[in-house]
C-alpha positions in Angstrom: -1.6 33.9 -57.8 -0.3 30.7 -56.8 -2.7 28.4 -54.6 -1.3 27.0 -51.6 -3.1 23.5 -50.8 -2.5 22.4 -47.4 -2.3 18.3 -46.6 -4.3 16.7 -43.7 -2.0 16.5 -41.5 -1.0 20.4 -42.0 -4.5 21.3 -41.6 -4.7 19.3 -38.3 -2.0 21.5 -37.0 -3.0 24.9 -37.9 -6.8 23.8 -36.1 -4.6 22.7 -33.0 -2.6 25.7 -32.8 -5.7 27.7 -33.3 -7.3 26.0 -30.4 -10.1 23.8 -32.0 -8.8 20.7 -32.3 -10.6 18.1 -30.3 -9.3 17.5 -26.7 -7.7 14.1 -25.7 -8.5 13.6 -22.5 -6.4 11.3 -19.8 -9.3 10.8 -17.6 -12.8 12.1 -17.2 -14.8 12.0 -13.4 -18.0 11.0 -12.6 -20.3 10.5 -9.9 -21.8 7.3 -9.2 -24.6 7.9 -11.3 -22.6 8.7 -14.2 -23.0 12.6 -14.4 -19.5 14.3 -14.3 -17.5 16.0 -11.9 -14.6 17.7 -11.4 -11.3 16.9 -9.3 -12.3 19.9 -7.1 -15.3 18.6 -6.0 -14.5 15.0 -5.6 -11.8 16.6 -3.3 -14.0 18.8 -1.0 -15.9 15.6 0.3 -12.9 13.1 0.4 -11.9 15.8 2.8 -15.1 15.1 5.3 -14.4 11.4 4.8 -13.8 8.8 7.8 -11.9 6.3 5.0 -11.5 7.1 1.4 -11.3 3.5 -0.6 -9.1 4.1 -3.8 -9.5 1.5 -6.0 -6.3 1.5 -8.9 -6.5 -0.7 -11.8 -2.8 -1.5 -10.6 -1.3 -1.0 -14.1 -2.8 2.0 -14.5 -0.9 5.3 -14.5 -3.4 7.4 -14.3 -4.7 5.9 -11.2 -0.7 6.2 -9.8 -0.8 9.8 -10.4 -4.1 10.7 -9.2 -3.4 8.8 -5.7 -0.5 10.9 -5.6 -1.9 14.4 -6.2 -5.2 13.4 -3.6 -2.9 12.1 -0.8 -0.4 15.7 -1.6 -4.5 17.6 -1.5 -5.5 15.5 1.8 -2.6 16.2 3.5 -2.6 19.7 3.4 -6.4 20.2 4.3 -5.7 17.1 6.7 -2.0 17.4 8.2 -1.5 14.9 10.4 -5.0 14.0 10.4 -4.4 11.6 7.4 -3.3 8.1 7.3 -2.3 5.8 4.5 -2.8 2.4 3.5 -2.4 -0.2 1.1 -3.3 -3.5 -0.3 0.4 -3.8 -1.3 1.8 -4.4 1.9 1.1 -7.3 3.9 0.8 -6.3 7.6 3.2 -9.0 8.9 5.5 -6.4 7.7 4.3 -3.4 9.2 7.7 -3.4 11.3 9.4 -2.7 8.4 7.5 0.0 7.0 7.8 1.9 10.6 11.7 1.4 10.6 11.9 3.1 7.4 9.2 6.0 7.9 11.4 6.8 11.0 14.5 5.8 9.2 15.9 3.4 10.9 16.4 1.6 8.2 17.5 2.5 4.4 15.2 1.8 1.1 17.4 -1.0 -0.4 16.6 -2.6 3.0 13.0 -2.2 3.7 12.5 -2.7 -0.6 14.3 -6.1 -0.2 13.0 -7.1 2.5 8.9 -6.2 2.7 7.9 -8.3 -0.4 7.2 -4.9 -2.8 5.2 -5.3 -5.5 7.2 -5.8 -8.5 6.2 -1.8 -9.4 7.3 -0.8 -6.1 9.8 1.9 -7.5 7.3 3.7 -10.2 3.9 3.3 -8.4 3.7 3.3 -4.7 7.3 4.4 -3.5 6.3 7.7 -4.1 3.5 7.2 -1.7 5.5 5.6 1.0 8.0 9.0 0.7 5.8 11.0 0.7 4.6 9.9 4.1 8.0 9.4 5.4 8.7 13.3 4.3 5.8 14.5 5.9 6.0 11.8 9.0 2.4 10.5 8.4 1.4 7.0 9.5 1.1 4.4 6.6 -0.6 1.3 7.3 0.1 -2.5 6.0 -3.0 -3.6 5.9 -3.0 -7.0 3.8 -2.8 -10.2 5.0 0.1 -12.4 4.5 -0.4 -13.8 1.0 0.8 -16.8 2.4 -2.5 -17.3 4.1 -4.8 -16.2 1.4 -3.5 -18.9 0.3 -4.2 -21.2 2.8 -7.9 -20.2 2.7 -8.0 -20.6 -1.1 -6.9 -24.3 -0.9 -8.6 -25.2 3.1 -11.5 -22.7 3.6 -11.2 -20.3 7.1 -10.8 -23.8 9.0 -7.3 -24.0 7.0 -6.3 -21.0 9.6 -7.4 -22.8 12.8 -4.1 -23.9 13.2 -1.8 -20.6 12.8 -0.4 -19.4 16.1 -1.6 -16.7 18.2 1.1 -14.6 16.8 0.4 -15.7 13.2 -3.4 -14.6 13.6 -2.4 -11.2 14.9 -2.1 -10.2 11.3 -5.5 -12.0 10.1 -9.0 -10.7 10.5 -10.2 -11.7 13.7 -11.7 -15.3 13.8 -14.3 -16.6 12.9 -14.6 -14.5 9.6 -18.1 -13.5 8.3 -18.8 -13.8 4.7 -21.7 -13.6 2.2 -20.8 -15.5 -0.8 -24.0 -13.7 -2.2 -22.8 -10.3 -2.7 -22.7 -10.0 -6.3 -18.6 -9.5 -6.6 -18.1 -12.6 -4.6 -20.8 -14.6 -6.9 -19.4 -13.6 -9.9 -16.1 -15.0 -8.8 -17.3 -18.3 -7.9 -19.2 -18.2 -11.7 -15.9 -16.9 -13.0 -14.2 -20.1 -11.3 -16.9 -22.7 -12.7 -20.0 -21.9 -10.1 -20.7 -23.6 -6.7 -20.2 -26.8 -8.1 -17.2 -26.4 -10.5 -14.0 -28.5 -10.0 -11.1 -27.5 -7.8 -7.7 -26.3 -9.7 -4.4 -27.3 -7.2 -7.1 -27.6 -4.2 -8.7 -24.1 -4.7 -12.8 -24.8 -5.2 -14.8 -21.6 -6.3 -16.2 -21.0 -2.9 -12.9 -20.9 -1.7 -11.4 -19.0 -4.6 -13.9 -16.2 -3.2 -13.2 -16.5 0.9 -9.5 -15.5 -0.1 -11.1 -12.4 -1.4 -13.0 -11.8 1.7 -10.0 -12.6 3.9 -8.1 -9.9 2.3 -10.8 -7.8 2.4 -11.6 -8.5 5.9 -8.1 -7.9 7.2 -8.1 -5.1 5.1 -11.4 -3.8 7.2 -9.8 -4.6 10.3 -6.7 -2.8 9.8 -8.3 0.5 8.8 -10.4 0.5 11.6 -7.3 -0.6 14.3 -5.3 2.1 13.0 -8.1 5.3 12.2 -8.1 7.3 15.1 -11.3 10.1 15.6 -11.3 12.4 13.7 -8.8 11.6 11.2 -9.4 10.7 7.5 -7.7 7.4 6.5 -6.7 7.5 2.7 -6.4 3.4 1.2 -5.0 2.2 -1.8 -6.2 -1.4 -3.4 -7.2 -2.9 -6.3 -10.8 -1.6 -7.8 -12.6 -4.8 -7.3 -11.7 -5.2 -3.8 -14.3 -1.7 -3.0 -16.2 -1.9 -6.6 -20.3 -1.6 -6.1 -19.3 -0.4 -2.4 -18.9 -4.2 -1.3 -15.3 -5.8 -0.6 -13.5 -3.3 2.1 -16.3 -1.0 2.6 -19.0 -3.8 3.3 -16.7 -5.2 6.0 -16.3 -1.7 7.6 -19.7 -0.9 7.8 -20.1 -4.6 9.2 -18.2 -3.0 12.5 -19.0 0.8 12.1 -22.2 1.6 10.1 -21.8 5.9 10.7 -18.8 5.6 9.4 -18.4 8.0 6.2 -17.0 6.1 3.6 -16.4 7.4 0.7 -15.1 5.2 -2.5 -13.0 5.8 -5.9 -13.3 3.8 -8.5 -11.1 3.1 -11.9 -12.5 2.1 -15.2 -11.1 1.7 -18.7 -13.3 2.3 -21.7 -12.9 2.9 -25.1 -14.1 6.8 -24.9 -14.0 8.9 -22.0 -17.1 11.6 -22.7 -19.6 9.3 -21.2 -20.0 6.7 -18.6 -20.6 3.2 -19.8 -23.8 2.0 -18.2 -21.8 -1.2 -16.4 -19.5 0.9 -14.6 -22.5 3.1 -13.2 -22.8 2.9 -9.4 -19.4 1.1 -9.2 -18.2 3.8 -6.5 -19.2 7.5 -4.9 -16.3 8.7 -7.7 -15.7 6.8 -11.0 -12.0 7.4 -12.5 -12.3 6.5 -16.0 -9.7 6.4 -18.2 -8.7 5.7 -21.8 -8.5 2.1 -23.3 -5.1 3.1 -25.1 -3.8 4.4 -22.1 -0.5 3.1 -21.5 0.2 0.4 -18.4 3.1 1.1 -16.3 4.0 -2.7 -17.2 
């Protein structure tokens, strides 16, 4: 009888067709002590949520998708009890997003015109539609990078001289911030400590008040636009709600029984276990494969 001698590869595929072959996971959830969860269950308390913080790594598909599918979930627990937000637009142009959720004006207009991120198209238009389908508020909530800016290079007193209309889309004056919160430290050590030279005017204390700013403004917006009883869903970059500082510090600043509840995304090598540093980074921990592809 003749012996048939299967290759590696062969083998590989008869054990996946079978059913054994190990799983390659796009993402594994985890509470914020680092046991894991399940979608379902992250779901059933973003649902009893006053804000839900989603932090993206913004190249991140996985994070794209998932704050697509939980905005589709919310929404149909929620109706028009949910609002969106987003880091990615800057509230000077909230005008422009309500002339194109009630269609005043076309996409190649409100796209040209509203500063999109340069993955607009592939990442958050599909949010945007989605609430212009389903006629939900969504919120610019970012400050004007133009005055991020400012603060990076002046400090706060670099905004004392924008006009009252200007600071209509700033954090209310003076701005509170504790340069000792541990993400805000470890950006004035990233940018050479409290004493480390300036780089085009920017110092490291100042480097971290942008950060604050945007977070701030951020804050502020939430809470102008969050009416009782609704649940307001925000999109932003991880670190700006990581170790439930950044946005989430500044609401509870102004509302302390305010439910917040945070998301956070993580890349690691291997998904079947929580690193310890990204351990009590959020109330949900996203984390996702190293080789995952970016979206650019």
């Amino acid at each position: 009888m003749k012996k048939t001698i299967l290759s590696w590869g062969a083998l590989l595929a008869v054990v996946a067709v079978l059913g054994f072959a190990p799983a390659k996971k796009a993402y594994q959830l985890f509470d914020k002590t680092g046991k894991k969860t399940t979608y379902t269950q992250m779901l059933d308390e973003l649902k009893t949520a006053d804000v839900v913080l989603f932090g993206e790594i913004h190249n991140n598909p996985i994070s794209h998708w998932l704050q697509l599918e939980v905005t589709q979930d919310l929404y149909a627990a929620k109706k028009d009890k949910l609002v969106l937000g987003a880091e990615m637009f800057e509230a000077d142009n909230q005008e422009l997003m309500n002339e194109y959720l009630q269609g005043v004006i076309s996409r190649k207009h409100f796209e040209k015109e509203a500063k999109v991120w340069n993955n607009h198209s592939t990442d958050y238009r599909p949010l945007v539609d989605f609430a212009q389908k389903n006629q939900l508020h969504f919120v610019a909530t970012n400050i004007p990078r133009r005055y991020a800016s400012v603060v990076s290079k002046k400090g706060f007193e670099g905004l004392d001289k924008l006009s009252k209309t200007a600071k209509k889309w700033v954090a209310p004056l003076p701005i509170k911030v504790d340069l000792s919160l541990p993400g805000y430290a470890q950006m004035v050590k990233m940018m050479g400590g409290a004493h480390g030279g300036g780089m085009g005017g920017m110092t490291p204390k100042n480097f971290a008040r942008a950060q604050a700013i945007k977070d701030a403004t951020m804050a502020h917006f939430i809470l102008k636009n969050r009416q009782k009883k609704q649940t307001f869903l925000h999109f932003h970059g991880t670190y700006h709600s990581n170790n439930f500082e950044g946005i989430g510090w500044y609401l509870k600043q102004k509302q302390k029984k305010l439910k917040v509840v945070t998301i956070a995304t993580v890349s690691q090598a291997e998904v079947g276990n929580l690193s310890a540093k990204n351990k009590n980074l959020a109330d949900y921990i996203i984390a996702v494969p190293s080789s995952m592809t970016k979206t650019y």
